[in-house]
Amino acid sequence: MNKKRIISYVMLLMVFTTLMSMLTGCTTSEKIPIPKVEKDIYIYDEDNIIDDDLEKELNKMLVELEEKTEAEFAVVSVESLLDRSIEDYANNLFNTLGIGKKEKDNGVLLLFSRSDEKVRLEIGRGLEGCLNDSKCGRILDDYFVPHRENDEYTEATKLTVNAVLKVLCEEYDIAITGLNTESIQIEEPDELTAGQWFIIIVIIIILLIVLECITGHIFGDGIVFIILECIGDSSSSGSSGGGFGGGFSGGGGASR
């Protein structure tokens, strides 16, 4: 067996492994339930783990945020992720609901499941500048995860929403009634050096070239169709009509 054939087999194995992981996410038997959206309601506590008084307090802030900035911030708790990754669940939920305005993609989703012990901040494309992946991870690490470990989901939700609102208030130069951010400190994440960015870009280019060569000669448009099917799988058992503006998430955010 010559060297070129060995390399081809290795690359084929990599592609098939990627495809299998995609197909596993696409073939989950249960569909993601979508909350019935109501006007001026931004918190959907399916698992009933957020204190009612806090829920009302935070919802008023989120309504005011939308009125002053048009940004839409939804908080959703679910009983189960249905054996899906929280990234897949959050992205499908975000895009099916259409959180954020369609022309601005200025939505935020805080999704968590107590039974799965998972949480994610999913960010619309229009807000990825101020709520980048590193900053979202820092917020979850500092304000959600420590309280989740003590099963204090009301406090975890309160502090995480306050932290995100602080970032958005600074971005839009506004104030939100009742928002107290004196105890909220969000350190800016360390930036990558020019050398680190160069290495990352080179790796991405190499991977894209390899995938293009293999899929172009062996799979044709088939692999593209499968990927689009996975991304577009937003079938649901609920209705998304009502309160959100049709925003889109490109997958930015952080999970813990």
Short mmCIF file of C-alpha atoms in Angstrom, two decimals:
data_model
loop_
_atom_site.label_atom_id
_atom_site.label_comp_id
_atom_site.label_asym_id
_atom_site.label_seq_id
_atom_site.Cartn_x
_atom_site.Cartn_y
_atom_site.Cartn_z
CA MET A 1 0.00 0.00 0.00
CA ASN A 2 1.57 3.27 -1.07
CA LYS A 3 1.90 6.36 1.04
CA LYS A 4 -0.70 8.42 -0.85
CA ARG A 5 -3.35 5.74 -0.38
CA ILE A 6 -2.64 5.56 3.37
CA ILE A 7 -3.06 9.35 3.66
CA SER A 8 -6.32 9.16 1.71
CA TYR A 9 -7.70 6.47 4.05
CA VAL A 10 -6.77 8.50 7.13
CA MET A 11 -8.51 11.59 5.77
CA LEU A 12 -11.58 9.52 4.85
CA LEU A 13 -11.73 8.18 8.40
CA MET A 14 -11.65 11.74 9.77
CA VAL A 15 -14.52 12.80 7.51
CA PHE A 16 -16.65 9.76 8.40
CA THR A 17 -16.07 10.40 12.12
CA THR A 18 -17.27 13.98 11.69
CA LEU A 19 -20.31 12.85 9.73
CA MET A 20 -21.28 10.28 12.34
CA SER A 21 -21.22 12.89 15.09
CA MET A 22 -23.42 15.16 12.96
CA LEU A 23 -25.87 12.38 12.15
CA THR A 24 -26.12 11.40 15.81
CA GLY A 25 -27.29 14.91 16.62
CA CYS A 26 -29.78 14.87 13.74
CA THR A 27 -31.46 11.58 14.54
CA THR A 28 -32.55 12.27 18.12
CA SER A 29 -36.03 10.78 18.34
CA GLU A 30 -37.53 13.57 20.46
CA LYS A 31 -37.93 17.04 19.00
CA ILE A 32 -36.95 20.13 20.93
CA PRO A 33 -40.03 21.58 22.67
CA ILE A 34 -40.48 25.28 21.94
CA PRO A 35 -42.11 27.52 24.57
CA LYS A 36 -45.36 29.20 23.60
CA VAL A 37 -44.17 32.75 23.19
CA GLU A 38 -46.13 35.58 24.80
CA LYS A 39 -45.69 39.30 24.26
CA ASP A 40 -43.37 40.98 26.79
CA ILE A 41 -42.46 37.64 28.38
CA TYR A 42 -38.75 36.83 28.27
CA ILE A 43 -38.43 34.17 30.98
CA TYR A 44 -39.75 30.65 30.35
CA ASP A 45 -39.10 28.53 33.44
CA GLU A 46 -40.29 25.11 32.26
CA ASP A 47 -38.49 23.34 35.11
CA ASN A 48 -39.95 25.74 37.70
CA ILE A 49 -36.62 26.36 39.45
CA ILE A 50 -36.58 30.18 39.46
CA ASP A 51 -38.30 32.05 42.30
CA ASP A 52 -41.51 33.70 41.04
CA ASP A 53 -40.69 37.12 42.51
CA LEU A 54 -37.26 37.16 40.88
CA GLU A 55 -38.77 36.01 37.60
CA LYS A 56 -41.10 39.02 37.57
CA GLU A 57 -38.29 41.38 38.58
CA LEU A 58 -35.93 40.17 35.87
CA ASN A 59 -38.65 40.11 33.23
CA LYS A 60 -39.35 43.82 33.83
CA MET A 61 -35.66 44.54 33.21
CA LEU A 62 -35.65 42.50 30.01
CA VAL A 63 -38.76 44.30 28.74
CA GLU A 64 -37.05 47.63 29.43
CA LEU A 65 -33.92 46.41 27.64
CA GLU A 66 -35.94 45.66 24.51
CA GLU A 67 -37.76 48.99 24.68
CA LYS A 68 -34.51 50.97 24.96
CA THR A 69 -32.24 48.98 22.63
CA GLU A 70 -34.41 46.53 20.62
CA ALA A 71 -32.13 43.76 21.93
CA GLU A 72 -34.03 40.68 23.10
CA PHE A 73 -32.77 38.55 26.00
CA ALA A 74 -34.62 35.28 26.71
CA VAL A 75 -34.10 33.00 29.71
CA VAL A 76 -35.23 29.38 29.36
CA SER A 77 -34.99 26.48 31.81
CA VAL A 78 -35.79 22.99 30.52
CA GLU A 79 -36.36 19.70 32.32
CA SER A 80 -34.08 17.82 29.91
CA LEU A 81 -31.85 18.39 26.89
CA LEU A 82 -33.24 15.15 25.36
CA ASP A 83 -29.76 13.64 24.98
CA ARG A 84 -28.66 16.50 22.72
CA SER A 85 -25.63 18.66 23.25
CA ILE A 86 -26.59 21.95 24.87
CA GLU A 87 -24.97 23.78 21.93
CA ASP A 88 -27.29 22.04 19.46
CA TYR A 89 -30.33 22.54 21.69
CA ALA A 90 -29.61 26.23 22.28
CA ASN A 91 -28.90 27.01 18.63
CA ASN A 92 -32.09 25.30 17.46
CA LEU A 93 -34.16 26.98 20.17
CA PHE A 94 -32.65 30.42 19.51
CA ASN A 95 -33.20 30.31 15.76
CA THR A 96 -36.66 28.76 15.95
CA LEU A 97 -37.84 31.43 18.36
CA GLY A 98 -36.04 34.13 16.38
CA ILE A 99 -34.62 35.92 19.41
CA GLY A 100 -33.52 39.44 18.50
CA LYS A 101 -34.56 41.66 15.61
CA LYS A 102 -34.25 40.09 12.17
CA GLU A 103 -32.19 42.88 10.65
CA LYS A 104 -29.90 43.21 13.68
CA ASP A 105 -29.52 39.66 15.10
CA ASN A 106 -29.30 41.26 18.54
CA GLY A 107 -30.58 38.41 20.69
CA VAL A 108 -29.29 36.62 23.79
CA LEU A 109 -30.42 33.26 25.17
CA LEU A 110 -29.61 31.90 28.62
CA LEU A 111 -30.53 28.21 28.56
CA PHE A 112 -30.01 25.71 31.37
CA SER A 113 -31.09 22.26 32.48
CA ARG A 114 -30.78 21.18 36.12
CA SER A 115 -31.08 17.45 35.34
CA ASP A 116 -28.26 17.66 32.79
CA GLU A 117 -26.22 20.17 34.82
CA LYS A 118 -25.60 22.23 31.69
CA VAL A 119 -25.89 25.94 30.96
CA ARG A 120 -25.27 28.00 27.83
CA LEU A 121 -25.23 31.62 26.76
CA GLU A 122 -26.15 31.74 23.05
CA ILE A 123 -25.42 35.07 21.38
CA GLY A 124 -26.87 36.61 18.21
CA ARG A 125 -24.40 37.65 15.55
CA GLY A 126 -25.06 41.33 16.14
CA LEU A 127 -23.91 41.15 19.77
CA GLU A 128 -20.86 38.92 19.41
CA GLY A 129 -18.64 42.00 19.58
CA CYS A 130 -19.52 42.92 23.16
CA LEU A 131 -20.49 39.39 24.28
CA ASN A 132 -17.72 37.33 22.73
CA ASP A 133 -17.15 33.68 23.60
CA SER A 134 -14.48 34.39 26.21
CA LYS A 135 -16.55 36.99 28.04
CA CYS A 136 -19.61 34.71 28.06
CA GLY A 137 -17.48 31.92 29.50
CA ARG A 138 -16.16 34.24 32.18
CA ILE A 139 -19.71 35.29 33.14
CA LEU A 140 -20.87 31.67 33.47
CA ASP A 141 -17.77 30.68 35.44
CA ASP A 142 -18.12 33.55 37.88
CA TYR A 143 -21.88 33.90 38.31
CA PHE A 144 -23.71 30.73 37.27
CA VAL A 145 -21.53 27.69 37.90
CA PRO A 146 -20.68 28.36 41.59
CA HIS A 147 -24.38 28.64 42.50
CA ARG A 148 -25.40 25.70 40.31
CA GLU A 149 -23.05 23.52 42.32
CA ASN A 150 -25.11 24.39 45.41
CA ASP A 151 -28.42 23.94 43.54
CA GLU A 152 -29.08 27.68 43.87
CA TYR A 153 -30.62 28.28 40.47
CA THR A 154 -32.51 31.41 41.47
CA GLU A 155 -29.29 33.14 42.54
CA ALA A 156 -27.40 31.75 39.52
CA THR A 157 -30.03 33.14 37.16
CA LYS A 158 -30.17 36.52 38.90
CA LEU A 159 -26.42 37.12 38.84
CA THR A 160 -25.91 35.84 35.31
CA VAL A 161 -28.73 37.98 33.89
CA ASN A 162 -27.40 41.00 35.81
CA ALA A 163 -23.89 40.42 34.44
CA VAL A 164 -25.11 40.19 30.84
CA LEU A 165 -27.31 43.26 31.32
CA LYS A 166 -24.31 45.19 32.66
CA VAL A 167 -22.40 44.44 29.45
CA LEU A 168 -25.38 45.44 27.30
CA CYS A 169 -25.98 48.65 29.26
CA GLU A 170 -22.37 49.65 28.69
CA GLU A 171 -22.61 48.72 25.00
CA TYR A 172 -25.78 50.76 24.41
CA ASP A 173 -25.02 53.46 27.03
CA ILE A 174 -28.31 53.02 28.88
CA ALA A 175 -29.52 52.35 32.43
CA ILE A 176 -32.01 49.67 33.45
CA THR A 177 -34.38 50.39 36.35
CA GLY A 178 -33.59 48.24 39.38
CA LEU A 179 -30.36 46.82 37.96
CA ASN A 180 -27.63 46.74 40.60
CA THR A 181 -24.24 45.91 39.14
CA GLU A 182 -21.96 47.17 41.93
CA SER A 183 -20.96 43.61 42.83
CA ILE A 184 -20.61 42.52 39.20
CA GLN A 185 -17.03 42.58 37.97
CA ILE A 186 -16.32 41.20 34.50
CA GLU A 187 -12.65 41.07 33.62
CA GLU A 188 -11.74 41.43 29.99
CA PRO A 189 -10.38 38.15 28.62
CA ASP A 190 -6.75 38.02 27.56
CA GLU A 191 -6.36 38.68 23.85
CA LEU A 192 -4.51 36.27 21.60
CA THR A 193 -1.12 37.36 20.35
CA ALA A 194 -0.45 37.89 16.65
CA GLY A 195 1.53 34.64 16.56
CA GLN A 196 -1.34 32.67 18.10
CA TRP A 197 -3.80 34.11 15.59
CA PHE A 198 -1.44 33.19 12.75
CA ILE A 199 -1.25 29.55 13.91
CA ILE A 200 -5.04 29.33 14.25
CA ILE A 201 -5.60 30.77 10.77
CA VAL A 202 -3.08 28.39 9.20
CA ILE A 203 -4.74 25.37 10.87
CA ILE A 204 -8.19 26.48 9.69
CA ILE A 205 -6.96 26.98 6.11
CA ILE A 206 -5.33 23.53 6.05
CA LEU A 207 -8.51 21.86 7.38
CA LEU A 208 -10.68 23.67 4.85
CA ILE A 209 -8.41 22.64 1.98
CA VAL A 210 -8.42 18.99 3.08
CA LEU A 211 -12.20 18.90 3.48
CA GLU A 212 -12.73 20.65 0.15
CA CYS A 213 -10.51 18.17 -1.67
CA ILE A 214 -12.16 15.10 -0.12
CA THR A 215 -15.77 16.22 -0.29
CA GLY A 216 -15.37 17.65 -3.77
CA HIS A 217 -14.03 14.40 -5.27
CA ILE A 218 -15.81 11.75 -3.19
CA PHE A 219 -19.00 13.04 -1.67
CA GLY A 220 -19.96 15.86 -4.02
CA ASP A 221 -22.90 17.87 -2.68
CA GLY A 222 -23.97 15.05 -0.34
CA ILE A 223 -22.00 16.21 2.66
CA VAL A 224 -23.27 19.78 2.20
CA PHE A 225 -26.84 18.48 2.18
CA ILE A 226 -26.31 16.53 5.41
CA ILE A 227 -24.75 19.50 7.17
CA LEU A 228 -27.59 21.80 6.09
CA GLU A 229 -30.11 19.24 7.31
CA CYS A 230 -28.49 19.26 10.74
CA ILE A 231 -28.37 23.03 10.93
CA GLY A 232 -31.90 23.43 9.67
CA ASP A 233 -33.48 20.82 11.98
CA SER A 234 -35.73 23.10 14.00
CA SER A 235 -38.88 20.95 14.10
CA SER A 236 -40.70 21.43 17.39
CA SER A 237 -43.71 20.47 19.43
CA GLY A 238 -44.57 24.07 20.29
CA SER A 239 -45.27 27.39 18.66
CA SER A 240 -42.88 30.29 18.23
CA GLY A 241 -45.37 32.91 17.17
CA GLY A 242 -45.61 36.14 19.17
CA GLY A 243 -42.95 38.06 20.96
CA PHE A 244 -39.59 37.74 19.23
CA GLY A 245 -38.33 39.54 16.16
CA GLY A 246 -36.75 36.86 13.96
CA GLY A 247 -33.08 37.17 14.98
CA PHE A 248 -30.43 34.58 14.18
CA SER A 249 -27.50 33.05 16.05
CA GLY A 250 -24.36 31.90 14.30
CA GLY A 251 -23.37 29.69 17.25
CA GLY A 252 -21.44 32.20 19.34
CA GLY A 253 -21.48 32.03 23.13
CA ALA A 254 -20.24 29.67 25.83
CA SER A 255 -21.33 26.49 27.62
CA ARG A 256 -20.56 25.08 31.04
#
